[in-house]
Amino acid sequence: MIDQLYRKAVLTVAGQKTIENAVRARGWGMAQRFVAGETPQTAIQAVHDLKKDGIMANLDLLGEFIESPAQCTQFADNVITMLDAAHADGITPYVSIKLSSVGQGKTEGSEDLGLTNARRIIRRAKEYGGFVCLDMEDHPRVDQTLTQFRTLVGEFGGQHVGTVLQSYLYRTEKDRASLDDLNPNLRIVKGAYLEPETVAYPQKADVDAAYRRLVYAHMSAGNYVNVATHDESIIHDVQMYALAHGVSKDAFEFQMLYGIRRDLQRNLAAAGYRVRAYIPYGRDWYPYFSRRIAETPRNAMFVIRGMLKG
Ligand code: FDA
């Protein structure tokens, strides 16, 4: 309950234009803790740095709720440029995209622009042997995202495209089971958006319990699971579950956000687990940054201290 109230308060305050302007004006230095840089080159450098610790990377060009169809297509072009840059630098690209950024919900010709642009991105990633994960956004987008995911797996194969399920939504366990026929590569997260009680568990204990059930069910069905959390108790339980059920270390991976719990990321990699860091980069860092602050008061203190230092 406290978690929900804290998240609601932070996201409401962060949504105020005056606060946004103040943080944007002085916040880049602080955002750098969570964002790799503003260009593909800075993100690619972060990929190489993490590799030294045995940590894999997931590149994410920031940009949300982009308005015009032309901007959405431009955004998709920028993701493709990043795929080209990564490939040219010897990296097999693994990227995440938000379908809203590439035009989901906007029709061009007779088709959803998000689907058209996602296709272009995945086609290029596949050429390089890469992978594209469709991030999950707020709950009104879930149906369309899952439908488009099914279409894209049909066209490109499950080795090149995955998506995300959020344990805070009541519907998610049914959604997971409904995808089993695809043997999908799924990232399981708790969920980062402010959702009403009509669709999402308000209590953290319920979100955590659903999280464990989802990971265990997906593993037991023989699917690849991306366990995306910084929750040490869940990470421990997943390790125990995998051991007890003979799930090998290459049948799942732990995923964490860039700049968060680097110690834990390194320790897991050193213990032989597959670990991937989600590396956001780009100029549109404010909404991403706000959600990280909303996740824990520790991060809010980090920002307040930074602002006070000037
Ligand atoms: P929880 O919030 O319970 O935190 C567990 C522990 O980690 C606590 O000790 C906490 O303080 C610490 N912690 C958590 N977040 C922290 C932070 N930002 N800074 C410092 N400490 C922190 N969401 C979504 O809706 N759609 C998506 O597509 C994705 N994609 C995604 C990819 C990856 C790789 C990750 C790790 C997460 C996402 N998320 C996401 C975000 C996710 O839904 C969730 O908001 C965060 O992961 C925080 O939840 P935890 O699972 O870490 O647990």
Coordinates of N, CA, C and O and ligand atoms in Angstrom, one line a residue, residues 7 34 135-137 164 166 168 187 189-193 204 208 211 228-232 255-257 260-261 278 292 295-296 298-299, ligand 1:
R7 N 4.6 5.5 -5.1 CA 4.7 5.6 -6.6 C 3.8 6.6 -7.2 O 4.1 7.4 -8.0
F34 N 21.5 6.3 -14.5 CA 20.5 5.3 -15.0 C 20.5 5.2 -16.5 O 19.9 4.3 -17.1
D135 N 8.7 -4.2 -25.2 CA 8.4 -3.8 -23.8 C 6.9 -3.8 -23.6 O 6.1 -3.6 -24.6
M136 N 6.5 -4.0 -22.4 CA 5.0 -3.8 -22.1 C 4.8 -2.5 -21.4 O 5.5 -2.0 -20.6
E137 N 3.7 -1.8 -21.9 CA 3.4 -0.4 -21.4 C 2.2 -0.5 -20.5 O 1.9 -1.5 -19.9
V164 N 7.0 -8.9 -22.9 CA 7.1 -8.7 -21.5 C 5.7 -9.0 -20.9 O 4.7 -8.5 -21.4
Q166 N 3.6 -8.4 -17.0 CA 3.7 -7.7 -15.7 C 2.9 -8.4 -14.7 O 1.7 -8.6 -14.8
Y168 N 1.9 -7.4 -11.8 CA 0.9 -6.7 -11.1 C -0.5 -6.7 -11.7 O -1.5 -6.4 -11.0
R187 N 10.0 -11.8 -20.9 CA 10.6 -11.2 -19.7 C 9.4 -11.0 -18.7 O 8.4 -10.5 -19.1
V189 N 8.3 -9.0 -15.4 CA 8.5 -7.9 -14.6 C 7.4 -7.7 -13.6 O 6.3 -8.3 -13.8
K190 N 7.6 -6.9 -12.6 CA 6.5 -6.6 -11.7 C 5.5 -5.6 -12.3 O 4.3 -5.6 -12.1
G191 N 6.0 -4.6 -13.0 CA 5.2 -3.6 -13.7 C 5.5 -2.2 -13.1 O 5.7 -2.1 -11.9
A192 N 5.7 -1.2 -14.0 CA 6.2 0.1 -13.6 C 5.2 1.2 -13.8 O 5.5 2.3 -13.5
Y193 N 4.0 0.9 -14.2 CA 3.0 2.1 -14.5 C 2.1 2.2 -13.3 O 1.9 1.3 -12.5
K204 N 1.8 -5.1 -2.6 CA 3.1 -5.6 -3.1 C 3.3 -7.1 -2.9 O 3.8 -7.8 -3.8
D208 N 4.4 -9.7 -5.8 CA 5.6 -10.6 -5.6 C 5.2 -12.1 -5.8 O 5.9 -12.8 -6.4
Y211 N 4.5 -12.9 -9.2 CA 5.8 -12.9 -10.0 C 6.4 -14.3 -9.9 O 6.8 -14.8 -10.9
A228 N 13.4 -10.5 -14.8 CA 13.8 -9.1 -14.7 C 13.4 -8.5 -13.4 O 12.2 -8.0 -13.3
T229 N 14.3 -8.5 -12.4 CA 14.0 -7.9 -11.1 C 15.3 -7.7 -10.4 O 16.3 -8.3 -10.7
H230 N 15.2 -6.7 -9.4 CA 16.3 -6.5 -8.5 C 16.0 -7.1 -7.1 O 16.8 -6.9 -6.2
D231 N 15.0 -7.9 -7.1 CA 14.5 -8.4 -5.8 C 15.3 -9.6 -5.4 O 15.1 -10.7 -6.0
E232 N 16.2 -9.5 -4.4 CA 17.1 -10.5 -4.1 C 16.4 -11.8 -3.6 O 16.9 -12.9 -3.8
Q255 N 17.7 -10.3 -15.5 CA 17.9 -9.0 -16.2 C 17.7 -7.9 -15.2 O 16.8 -8.0 -14.3
M256 N 18.5 -6.9 -15.2 CA 18.4 -5.7 -14.3 C 18.7 -4.5 -15.1 O 19.2 -4.5 -16.2
L257 N 18.3 -3.4 -14.5 CA 18.5 -2.1 -15.2 C 19.9 -1.6 -15.0 O 20.5 -1.8 -14.0
I260 N 21.8 -0.1 -11.7 CA 21.1 -0.5 -10.5 C 21.6 -1.9 -10.0 O 21.6 -2.8 -10.8
R261 N 22.0 -2.0 -8.8 CA 22.5 -3.2 -8.2 C 23.6 -3.9 -9.1 O 23.6 -5.0 -9.4
Y278 N 19.8 -3.8 -18.9 CA 18.9 -3.0 -19.8 C 19.5 -1.6 -19.9 O 19.5 -0.9 -18.9
R292 N 12.1 5.3 -12.5 CA 13.1 4.8 -11.6 C 13.0 5.4 -10.2 O 13.2 4.8 -9.2
E295 N 10.3 4.0 -8.1 CA 10.5 2.7 -7.6 C 11.0 2.6 -6.2 O 10.7 1.6 -5.5
T296 N 11.8 3.6 -5.8 CA 12.3 3.5 -4.4 C 12.7 4.8 -3.9 O 13.3 5.6 -4.6
R298 N 15.0 5.6 -2.0 CA 16.4 5.8 -2.0 C 16.8 6.6 -3.3 O 17.7 7.5 -3.2
N299 N 16.2 6.3 -4.4 CA 16.5 7.1 -5.6 C 16.0 8.5 -5.5 O 16.7 9.4 -6.1
Ligands
FDA1 P1 11.0 -4.1 -6.2 O1 10.4 -2.8 -6.7 O2 10.2 -4.9 -5.3 O3 12.4 -3.9 -5.7 C1 13.3 -5.0 -5.2 C2 14.5 -4.4 -4.6 O4 15.3 -3.7 -5.6 C3 14.2 -3.3 -3.5 O5 15.2 -3.4 -2.5 C4 14.3 -2.0 -4.2 O6 14.7 -1.0 -3.4 C5 15.4 -2.3 -5.3 N1 15.1 -1.5 -6.5 C6 14.1 -1.7 -7.3 N2 14.1 -0.7 -8.3 C7 15.2 0.1 -8.0 C8 15.7 1.2 -8.6 N3 15.1 1.8 -9.6 N4 16.8 1.8 -8.0 C9 17.4 1.2 -6.9 N5 16.9 0.1 -6.3 C10 15.8 -0.5 -6.8 N6 8.2 -2.6 -16.4 C11 7.2 -2.5 -17.3 O7 6.1 -2.2 -16.9 N7 7.4 -2.9 -18.6 C12 8.6 -3.3 -19.0 O8 8.7 -3.6 -20.2 C13 9.7 -3.4 -18.1 N8 10.9 -3.8 -18.5 C14 11.9 -4.0 -17.6 C15 13.1 -4.5 -18.0 C16 14.1 -4.8 -17.0 C17 15.4 -5.5 -17.4 C18 13.8 -4.6 -15.6 C19 14.8 -4.9 -14.5 C20 12.6 -4.0 -15.3 C21 11.7 -3.7 -16.2 N9 10.5 -3.0 -15.9 C22 9.5 -3.0 -16.8 C23 10.3 -2.4 -14.5 C24 9.7 -3.3 -13.5 O9 8.3 -3.5 -13.8 C25 9.8 -2.7 -12.1 O10 9.2 -1.5 -12.0 C26 11.3 -2.6 -11.6 O11 12.0 -3.7 -12.0 C27 11.3 -2.6 -10.1 O12 10.8 -3.8 -9.5 P2 11.7 -4.9 -8.9 O13 11.3 -6.2 -9.6 O14 13.2 -4.6 -9.1 O15 11.2 -5.1 -7.4

